[in-house]
C-alpha cells in the first residue's frame, strides 16, 4: 500500500521559527542570571577572606624619610633676618666641608636652637640651611614627639637576664645588677652615657638574619608603679606597658607595645631561622659577627695561659717558676682554644659531684665502674688539650670506682675557666671565651656536658629522656640559664623552666629544668645536636602593681636587644627611628619644631610620662657623636621655659635669635611674597612696610594674600592700595560686623568712648600717632581706635608708658563726662 505521511518513507518536516524579540530576551536573562550567580559567589568568598584575615595588611612602623625638596629653599628666599642667616652660614660650611674645620681642632656643632616670636621664619631658615648645604632635611613637630614619646623610658625589671660585654669581659647577668653600678645611691630618671659596652642584638630588618654584638650608648633606670607580666614557654618577661617587643607575623618580625600584645602572639626568640632547613642553618660555623662585620670564627682566639691573671702580674721569678713547673710536668704553657678544650670543660663541669682535691692541690675526677667509655673520652680529650695523661686510680669494692688524677696546675686552670672549685656546684659558669666563640666550639662544650651528665647519676643534675631531647635538672639557675643562652645563640633548641618544690624540711626550693637539643637522651660520644625551631608563644599577659626600678639599654644598634631566661627580642624603636634614619643619611639635619612642647623645665609634680619624654630625647641627642654629621635644629617661641639640660653645651648649645623684621626687612619680605601678585603701578611696598610695624613675616604674607582675595572678589585686575589698606585693617582690627544689631544708646556710648581715646591720643605728649578710628563693630569690639608708630620702636620710656595709659583711660573719662558715672560702660 501507499505509505502514509509520517512514516519513514514519507517523513514530516517541521520548521520552528522564533520571533526576533524572544532571542534578545533570552540573552538578557542569561546575562542577568550569570551576574547574580557571580555576585553571590564573590560575596561568599569576600566574607571568608575577611573573617580569616588573609588579606589584611601588616601594620608596620612609620619609616622616616627626608622631606622632598623639589625646589630647595635658599637663604635668598628668607628675608628680614640677615643676622640669623649670617650665624647659620658657618653651619652650611660645616656641612659642606667639615674637614676644613676639624683639621684645626674645630668640632661640628650638634644642636642649634632658633628662638623668636611666632611667624618670623624659623622653620624656613632651617630648610634654607638644608637647601644651601644640599643635605637631607628631617622634620618633626614637638607635638608629634609628645604623641609618640608618651611613656618613653619603657624598660624591663632588674631581674631580666641580658648578655653584656665590656672591658671586664662577657657575661650573662641581670640587667639591673649591671646598670645599678652606674647610678649613685637612689638616683634615677636620667640617662648615663657609657663607652665600650655591648649587648646581644640582632641583624636584619623585617627578617632577622642572626644575632650579633651591638653597641650600647647609654643606660637608664627609673621608677614605675605598674608593669606587665608576659608569660611564655615557661618564662616571664616583666616590662612596662609601653616597652615594645618583637613578634612574628606573616610579613616578618615587627615591634609592638606590651599593652597591645595578645595571648597567642609569637615572640621572637634567638633560634629564629628563616631557612627551609634548620639543619643546614646549623652548619654555619658562626652566626655571630663583630662590630666590623667580620665573622668571629675567622678570628683565631688567643691561647689561654696556664697561669691566672695574678700570676701574670707577679714577679719574673714567680712566672719563671710556673713555666719551669709546666716544663717539668710536660704541660703546655698555653692552651689552644679549640673544640677539644670546649668539650673537656663541658665534661669537667658535669662531673663536679665526682671531683675532689688532694692536699697537694691535685684534682681527682671520679667515674663509676660502668663509665669506662666516658672516662676514656675524658682522658683522650685532656691529653689533646694539656699534653699529659691523667693518672688512673681505683677505689671501692672490686674497683667499682675509678678516677683520673691531674696536677695542681690543671686543677687551677679548670677552676679558673669554669668558676669555683670542682666541688662547688653553685659556683659554675660558662667559660667566658665561649660567648665569642664559633658554633663548633659551643656545640662541643654542650655535647661534652650532656655526655658526662648522662653517663653518671647525680643528685643535683640528672639526665632523662623527654620528647627526644636532653633534660637537665639543677638548683643552679644561673648555670642552666647560661647553657640555654649559649645553645640558643647557635640555633640549638633550649627551653628553661623553673618551679618550686618542697624539700624534706618543708622549705620551698627552686628547681630548674633545661631541655636541650633533639638527640636521644642517652648521650653518645660524638653525638651531634640538631637545631630545632621553638615557638615562644604568649600564654598569658597580666597587668600588676610594681614598686621599684626598671631598666633599659638606650641607643642600641637596631634599637633591640635580647633578654629573658629564654631570650626574646626586646625593642625600643619609637621616635628613635627618626634618628636612625638621619644617621643613615648623614650629613643631614633633624629639625624639631615647637620643642617647648616636650622640652619644658621638669618639675617634681609633673606626670611621669612628661619627664620621660624629655629624658628619652636627651638620650637620643647624646647618642650622636659630633663627627657623625647629623645636626639638630629646633625652634621655640619660649626659650625661657626650656629645661637647662636641653640647652647645655653638647646639646642645643648654639642659640640664634630670629627677631621681628625692621622696616627694611619688612620691605624685603613684601617684595619676596609679592613676586606672584599683580600689583597696581602706584603701590609702593616700602610705604606698606612703614605702616606695618611689629608685623612678622607670616603676617606680611597674610596681608598680601588677603589683599589679593579682596581684589578678586571685587573683580579687579590688580591689587591696589585700597585692597592693601583693607587687608591691614582686617589684620589689626578684625573683620567688620556690618550686620550686627546695636541699639542707638550703645552706638552713642561707643562714639563718645572712641572719641575720648582719640582726643587723648591727639593732645597727650608722647602718645603714638592715630592711624584709624571707627565705631563700626570689628571682631569682638564695638569700636576701635588704632595707633601706629611712625618708625619702629626699640625701647619705650616712662612718658610714653604714661601717655599710653592716658589714651586707654580717655574712653572711660569721655563717657563719664557726657553720660555720667552711672552709665559708664
PDB file of C-alpha atoms in Angstrom, residues 477-692:
ATOM      1  CA  UNK A 477      69.595  28.559  87.819  1.00  0.00           C
ATOM      2  CA  UNK A 478      72.446  30.787  86.660  1.00  0.00           C
ATOM      3  CA  UNK A 479      74.453  27.992  85.060  1.00  0.00           C
ATOM      4  CA  UNK A 480      71.487  26.379  83.281  1.00  0.00           C
ATOM      5  CA  UNK A 481      70.439  29.834  82.070  1.00  0.00           C
ATOM      6  CA  UNK A 482      73.882  30.360  80.568  1.00  0.00           C
ATOM      7  CA  UNK A 483      73.684  26.999  78.751  1.00  0.00           C
ATOM      8  CA  UNK A 484      70.225  27.926  77.440  1.00  0.00           C
ATOM      9  CA  UNK A 485      71.547  31.226  76.045  1.00  0.00           C
ATOM     10  CA  UNK A 486      74.673  29.629  74.608  1.00  0.00           C
ATOM     11  CA  UNK A 487      72.657  26.946  72.822  1.00  0.00           C
ATOM     12  CA  UNK A 488      70.055  29.395  71.553  1.00  0.00           C
ATOM     13  CA  UNK A 489      72.718  31.749  70.175  1.00  0.00           C
ATOM     14  CA  UNK A 490      73.813  28.961  67.839  1.00  0.00           C
ATOM     15  CA  UNK A 491      70.349  27.763  66.761  1.00  0.00           C
ATOM     16  CA  UNK A 492      70.151  24.823  69.167  1.00  0.00           C
ATOM     17  CA  UNK A 493      66.850  24.214  70.885  1.00  0.00           C
ATOM     18  CA  UNK A 494      66.973  25.156  74.575  1.00  0.00           C
ATOM     19  CA  UNK A 495      63.987  25.715  76.869  1.00  0.00           C
ATOM     20  CA  UNK A 496      64.489  26.644  80.532  1.00  0.00           C
ATOM     21  CA  UNK A 497      61.650  26.340  83.049  1.00  0.00           C
ATOM     22  CA  UNK A 498      61.671  26.973  86.801  1.00  0.00           C
ATOM     23  CA  UNK A 499      59.455  25.539  89.528  1.00  0.00           C
ATOM     24  CA  UNK A 500      59.353  25.346  93.322  1.00  0.00           C
ATOM     25  CA  UNK A 501      59.432  22.047  95.220  1.00  0.00           C
ATOM     26  CA  UNK A 502      59.208  21.323  98.924  1.00  0.00           C
ATOM     27  CA  UNK A 503      62.247  19.654 100.469  1.00  0.00           C
ATOM     28  CA  UNK A 504      62.414  17.363 103.477  1.00  0.00           C
ATOM     29  CA  UNK A 505      62.306  20.425 105.785  1.00  0.00           C
ATOM     30  CA  UNK A 506      59.115  21.691 104.083  1.00  0.00           C
ATOM     31  CA  UNK A 507      61.030  24.647 102.621  1.00  0.00           C
ATOM     32  CA  UNK A 508      60.482  25.749  99.041  1.00  0.00           C
ATOM     33  CA  UNK A 509      63.488  25.074  96.788  1.00  0.00           C
ATOM     34  CA  UNK A 510      63.692  26.313  93.221  1.00  0.00           C
ATOM     35  CA  UNK A 511      64.423  23.573  90.719  1.00  0.00           C
ATOM     36  CA  UNK A 512      65.360  24.460  87.152  1.00  0.00           C
ATOM     37  CA  UNK A 513      64.709  22.210  84.183  1.00  0.00           C
ATOM     38  CA  UNK A 514      66.569  22.721  80.911  1.00  0.00           C
ATOM     39  CA  UNK A 515      65.579  20.860  77.767  1.00  0.00           C
ATOM     40  CA  UNK A 516      68.380  20.936  75.191  1.00  0.00           C
ATOM     41  CA  UNK A 517      68.751  19.559  71.696  1.00  0.00           C
ATOM     42  CA  UNK A 518      66.970  16.907  69.714  1.00  0.00           C
ATOM     43  CA  UNK A 519      69.318  13.953  70.264  1.00  0.00           C
ATOM     44  CA  UNK A 520      68.352  10.792  72.234  1.00  0.00           C
ATOM     45  CA  UNK A 521      68.538  11.252  75.964  1.00  0.00           C
ATOM     46  CA  UNK A 522      71.270   8.621  76.304  1.00  0.00           C
ATOM     47  CA  UNK A 523      74.418  10.636  75.493  1.00  0.00           C
ATOM     48  CA  UNK A 524      76.712   9.183  72.854  1.00  0.00           C
ATOM     49  CA  UNK A 525      80.277  10.072  72.065  1.00  0.00           C
ATOM     50  CA  UNK A 526      80.462  12.486  69.083  1.00  0.00           C
ATOM     51  CA  UNK A 527      76.670  12.919  69.164  1.00  0.00           C
ATOM     52  CA  UNK A 528      75.527  15.948  67.152  1.00  0.00           C
ATOM     53  CA  UNK A 529      72.805  18.311  68.313  1.00  0.00           C
ATOM     54  CA  UNK A 530      70.155  19.230  65.770  1.00  0.00           C
ATOM     55  CA  UNK A 531      68.800  22.783  65.682  1.00  0.00           C
ATOM     56  CA  UNK A 532      65.103  22.941  66.462  1.00  0.00           C
ATOM     57  CA  UNK A 533      62.610  25.741  65.962  1.00  0.00           C
ATOM     58  CA  UNK A 534      60.884  26.525  69.267  1.00  0.00           C
ATOM     59  CA  UNK A 535      57.856  28.762  69.444  1.00  0.00           C
ATOM     60  CA  UNK A 536      57.776  31.393  72.181  1.00  0.00           C
ATOM     61  CA  UNK A 537      54.003  31.766  72.156  1.00  0.00           C
ATOM     62  CA  UNK A 538      52.479  34.122  74.715  1.00  0.00           C
ATOM     63  CA  UNK A 539      50.425  32.122  77.191  1.00  0.00           C
ATOM     64  CA  UNK A 540      49.189  34.915  79.470  1.00  0.00           C
ATOM     65  CA  UNK A 541      49.509  38.682  79.972  1.00  0.00           C
ATOM     66  CA  UNK A 542      48.797  40.305  83.313  1.00  0.00           C
ATOM     67  CA  UNK A 543      48.973  43.923  84.457  1.00  0.00           C
ATOM     68  CA  UNK A 544      50.218  44.053  88.043  1.00  0.00           C
ATOM     69  CA  UNK A 545      51.298  46.723  90.563  1.00  0.00           C
ATOM     70  CA  UNK A 546      55.038  47.221  90.934  1.00  0.00           C
ATOM     71  CA  UNK A 547      57.213  49.421  93.094  1.00  0.00           C
ATOM     72  CA  UNK A 548      60.839  49.604  92.079  1.00  0.00           C
ATOM     73  CA  UNK A 549      63.278  50.400  89.321  1.00  0.00           C
ATOM     74  CA  UNK A 550      63.007  49.355  85.705  1.00  0.00           C
ATOM     75  CA  UNK A 551      65.978  49.425  83.347  1.00  0.00           C
ATOM     76  CA  UNK A 552      66.858  49.961  79.722  1.00  0.00           C
ATOM     77  CA  UNK A 553      69.818  49.862  77.345  1.00  0.00           C
ATOM     78  CA  UNK A 554      69.488  53.012  75.226  1.00  0.00           C
ATOM     79  CA  UNK A 555      70.832  53.793  71.790  1.00  0.00           C
ATOM     80  CA  UNK A 556      71.499  50.175  70.836  1.00  0.00           C
ATOM     81  CA  UNK A 557      72.213  49.481  67.181  1.00  0.00           C
ATOM     82  CA  UNK A 558      68.993  48.296  65.510  1.00  0.00           C
ATOM     83  CA  UNK A 559      67.210  49.512  68.677  1.00  0.00           C
ATOM     84  CA  UNK A 560      66.865  45.981  70.030  1.00  0.00           C
ATOM     85  CA  UNK A 561      68.479  43.557  72.449  1.00  0.00           C
ATOM     86  CA  UNK A 562      67.749  40.072  73.783  1.00  0.00           C
ATOM     87  CA  UNK A 563      66.589  39.447  77.332  1.00  0.00           C
ATOM     88  CA  UNK A 564      64.943  36.768  79.484  1.00  0.00           C
ATOM     89  CA  UNK A 565      65.718  33.283  80.755  1.00  0.00           C
ATOM     90  CA  UNK A 566      64.622  32.019  77.358  1.00  0.00           C
ATOM     91  CA  UNK A 567      65.886  35.065  75.429  1.00  0.00           C
ATOM     92  CA  UNK A 568      63.413  37.038  73.327  1.00  0.00           C
ATOM     93  CA  UNK A 569      63.957  40.197  71.317  1.00  0.00           C
ATOM     94  CA  UNK A 570      63.067  43.418  73.152  1.00  0.00           C
ATOM     95  CA  UNK A 571      62.692  46.634  71.225  1.00  0.00           C
ATOM     96  CA  UNK A 572      62.508  50.379  71.878  1.00  0.00           C
ATOM     97  CA  UNK A 573      62.064  51.983  68.454  1.00  0.00           C
ATOM     98  CA  UNK A 574      59.624  54.867  68.777  1.00  0.00           C
ATOM     99  CA  UNK A 575      60.944  58.213  67.565  1.00  0.00           C
ATOM    100  CA  UNK A 576      64.499  56.975  67.651  1.00  0.00           C
ATOM    101  CA  UNK A 577      63.842  55.512  64.214  1.00  0.00           C
ATOM    102  CA  UNK A 578      63.883  59.139  63.071  1.00  0.00           C
ATOM    103  CA  UNK A 579      67.402  59.485  64.436  1.00  0.00           C
ATOM    104  CA  UNK A 580      68.458  56.176  62.912  1.00  0.00           C
ATOM    105  CA  UNK A 581      67.252  57.378  59.518  1.00  0.00           C
ATOM    106  CA  UNK A 582      69.129  60.659  59.989  1.00  0.00           C
ATOM    107  CA  UNK A 583      72.317  58.790  60.864  1.00  0.00           C
ATOM    108  CA  UNK A 584      71.992  56.647  57.729  1.00  0.00           C
ATOM    109  CA  UNK A 585      71.571  59.765  55.549  1.00  0.00           C
ATOM    110  CA  UNK A 586      74.365  61.754  57.222  1.00  0.00           C
ATOM    111  CA  UNK A 587      75.301  64.501  56.730  1.00  0.00           C
ATOM    112  CA  UNK A 588      71.732  65.616  57.449  1.00  0.00           C
ATOM    113  CA  UNK A 589      69.595  67.983  59.505  1.00  0.00           C
ATOM    114  CA  UNK A 590      66.929  66.959  62.031  1.00  0.00           C
ATOM    115  CA  UNK A 591      64.515  69.809  62.770  1.00  0.00           C
ATOM    116  CA  UNK A 592      62.184  69.777  65.791  1.00  0.00           C
ATOM    117  CA  UNK A 593      59.550  72.492  65.657  1.00  0.00           C
ATOM    118  CA  UNK A 594      57.939  73.850  68.853  1.00  0.00           C
ATOM    119  CA  UNK A 595      60.415  71.976  71.028  1.00  0.00           C
ATOM    120  CA  UNK A 596      58.993  73.650  74.138  1.00  0.00           C
ATOM    121  CA  UNK A 597      56.101  71.162  73.869  1.00  0.00           C
ATOM    122  CA  UNK A 598      58.453  68.455  75.149  1.00  0.00           C
ATOM    123  CA  UNK A 599      61.484  70.346  76.440  1.00  0.00           C
ATOM    124  CA  UNK A 600      59.978  72.497  79.201  1.00  0.00           C
ATOM    125  CA  UNK A 601      61.623  72.600  82.599  1.00  0.00           C
ATOM    126  CA  UNK A 602      60.947  69.471  84.590  1.00  0.00           C
ATOM    127  CA  UNK A 603      59.003  69.722  87.823  1.00  0.00           C
ATOM    128  CA  UNK A 604      58.632  67.059  90.541  1.00  0.00           C
ATOM    129  CA  UNK A 605      54.866  67.445  90.233  1.00  0.00           C
ATOM    130  CA  UNK A 606      54.872  66.687  86.512  1.00  0.00           C
ATOM    131  CA  UNK A 607      53.355  63.482  85.259  1.00  0.00           C
ATOM    132  CA  UNK A 608      55.887  60.676  84.868  1.00  0.00           C
ATOM    133  CA  UNK A 609      55.446  60.426  81.111  1.00  0.00           C
ATOM    134  CA  UNK A 610      56.169  64.163  80.711  1.00  0.00           C
ATOM    135  CA  UNK A 611      59.567  63.807  82.367  1.00  0.00           C
ATOM    136  CA  UNK A 612      60.313  60.583  80.500  1.00  0.00           C
ATOM    137  CA  UNK A 613      59.606  62.271  77.158  1.00  0.00           C
ATOM    138  CA  UNK A 614      62.389  64.789  77.736  1.00  0.00           C
ATOM    139  CA  UNK A 615      64.656  62.145  79.282  1.00  0.00           C
ATOM    140  CA  UNK A 616      64.384  59.991  76.173  1.00  0.00           C
ATOM    141  CA  UNK A 617      65.053  62.924  73.862  1.00  0.00           C
ATOM    142  CA  UNK A 618      68.225  63.666  75.834  1.00  0.00           C
ATOM    143  CA  UNK A 619      69.234  60.015  75.420  1.00  0.00           C
ATOM    144  CA  UNK A 620      68.923  60.222  71.666  1.00  0.00           C
ATOM    145  CA  UNK A 621      70.776  63.535  71.432  1.00  0.00           C
ATOM    146  CA  UNK A 622      73.670  62.115  73.433  1.00  0.00           C
ATOM    147  CA  UNK A 623      73.759  59.079  71.146  1.00  0.00           C
ATOM    148  CA  UNK A 624      75.158  61.142  68.279  1.00  0.00           C
ATOM    149  CA  UNK A 625      78.839  61.882  68.078  1.00  0.00           C
ATOM    150  CA  UNK A 626      79.850  65.281  66.730  1.00  0.00           C
ATOM    151  CA  UNK A 627      81.718  63.510  63.951  1.00  0.00           C
ATOM    152  CA  UNK A 628      78.615  61.780  62.550  1.00  0.00           C
ATOM    153  CA  UNK A 629      77.488  64.789  60.516  1.00  0.00           C
ATOM    154  CA  UNK A 630      73.952  64.959  61.957  1.00  0.00           C
ATOM    155  CA  UNK A 631      72.966  68.445  63.125  1.00  0.00           C
ATOM    156  CA  UNK A 632      69.879  69.060  65.241  1.00  0.00           C
ATOM    157  CA  UNK A 633      67.921  72.269  64.816  1.00  0.00           C
ATOM    158  CA  UNK A 634      64.919  73.265  66.894  1.00  0.00           C
ATOM    159  CA  UNK A 635      62.578  76.226  67.128  1.00  0.00           C
ATOM    160  CA  UNK A 636      60.648  77.731  70.018  1.00  0.00           C
ATOM    161  CA  UNK A 637      58.788  80.912  70.875  1.00  0.00           C
ATOM    162  CA  UNK A 638      59.528  80.490  74.590  1.00  0.00           C
ATOM    163  CA  UNK A 639      63.243  79.794  75.157  1.00  0.00           C
ATOM    164  CA  UNK A 640      62.928  80.785  78.814  1.00  0.00           C
ATOM    165  CA  UNK A 641      60.814  77.686  79.603  1.00  0.00           C
ATOM    166  CA  UNK A 642      63.288  75.147  78.199  1.00  0.00           C
ATOM    167  CA  UNK A 643      64.996  72.737  80.568  1.00  0.00           C
ATOM    168  CA  UNK A 644      68.660  73.617  81.223  1.00  0.00           C
ATOM    169  CA  UNK A 645      69.656  70.045  80.373  1.00  0.00           C
ATOM    170  CA  UNK A 646      68.436  70.626  76.833  1.00  0.00           C
ATOM    171  CA  UNK A 647      70.410  73.820  76.244  1.00  0.00           C
ATOM    172  CA  UNK A 648      73.671  72.857  77.917  1.00  0.00           C
ATOM    173  CA  UNK A 649      76.883  72.551  75.838  1.00  0.00           C
ATOM    174  CA  UNK A 650      76.866  69.377  73.786  1.00  0.00           C
ATOM    175  CA  UNK A 651      73.131  69.543  73.026  1.00  0.00           C
ATOM    176  CA  UNK A 652      71.335  72.696  71.818  1.00  0.00           C
ATOM    177  CA  UNK A 653      74.261  74.857  72.806  1.00  0.00           C
ATOM    178  CA  UNK A 654      74.038  77.420  69.986  1.00  0.00           C
ATOM    179  CA  UNK A 655      71.114  79.859  70.213  1.00  0.00           C
ATOM    180  CA  UNK A 656      70.207  82.001  67.195  1.00  0.00           C
ATOM    181  CA  UNK A 657      67.777  84.881  67.679  1.00  0.00           C
ATOM    182  CA  UNK A 658      65.217  85.458  64.907  1.00  0.00           C
ATOM    183  CA  UNK A 659      63.502  88.778  65.846  1.00  0.00           C
ATOM    184  CA  UNK A 660      60.625  90.587  64.205  1.00  0.00           C
ATOM    185  CA  UNK A 661      61.777  92.299  60.997  1.00  0.00           C
ATOM    186  CA  UNK A 662      62.511  96.028  60.934  1.00  0.00           C
ATOM    187  CA  UNK A 663      61.174  98.361  58.224  1.00  0.00           C
ATOM    188  CA  UNK A 664      63.911  97.328  55.792  1.00  0.00           C
ATOM    189  CA  UNK A 665      63.257  93.644  56.478  1.00  0.00           C
ATOM    190  CA  UNK A 666      59.500  94.081  56.070  1.00  0.00           C
ATOM    191  CA  UNK A 667      60.033  95.731  52.694  1.00  0.00           C
ATOM    192  CA  UNK A 668      62.234  92.840  51.567  1.00  0.00           C
ATOM    193  CA  UNK A 669      59.681  90.287  52.804  1.00  0.00           C
ATOM    194  CA  UNK A 670      56.835  92.061  50.999  1.00  0.00           C
ATOM    195  CA  UNK A 671      58.839  92.156  47.768  1.00  0.00           C
ATOM    196  CA  UNK A 672      59.613  88.442  48.041  1.00  0.00           C
ATOM    197  CA  UNK A 673      55.979  87.437  48.600  1.00  0.00           C
ATOM    198  CA  UNK A 674      54.640  89.932  46.024  1.00  0.00           C
ATOM    199  CA  UNK A 675      56.515  88.333  43.126  1.00  0.00           C
ATOM    200  CA  UNK A 676      53.460  86.284  42.125  1.00  0.00           C
ATOM    201  CA  UNK A 677      50.889  89.024  42.853  1.00  0.00           C
ATOM    202  CA  UNK A 678      49.813  91.592  40.261  1.00  0.00           C
ATOM    203  CA  UNK A 679      50.216  94.952  41.997  1.00  0.00           C
ATOM    204  CA  UNK A 680      48.969  98.276  40.698  1.00  0.00           C
ATOM    205  CA  UNK A 681      51.609 100.689  39.451  1.00  0.00           C
ATOM    206  CA  UNK A 682      51.010 103.153  42.278  1.00  0.00           C
ATOM    207  CA  UNK A 683      51.583 100.586  45.034  1.00  0.00           C
ATOM    208  CA  UNK A 684      54.750 101.329  46.987  1.00  0.00           C
ATOM    209  CA  UNK A 685      55.671  98.362  49.200  1.00  0.00           C
ATOM    210  CA  UNK A 686      58.122 100.466  51.202  1.00  0.00           C
ATOM    211  CA  UNK A 687      55.175 102.612  52.317  1.00  0.00           C
ATOM    212  CA  UNK A 688      53.274  99.472  53.287  1.00  0.00           C
ATOM    213  CA  UNK A 689      56.345  98.325  55.232  1.00  0.00           C
ATOM    214  CA  UNK A 690      56.476 101.633  57.163  1.00  0.00           C
ATOM    215  CA  UNK A 691      52.786 101.260  58.019  1.00  0.00           C
ATOM    216  CA  UNK A 692      53.101  97.734  59.411  1.00  0.00           C
TER     217      UNK A 692
END
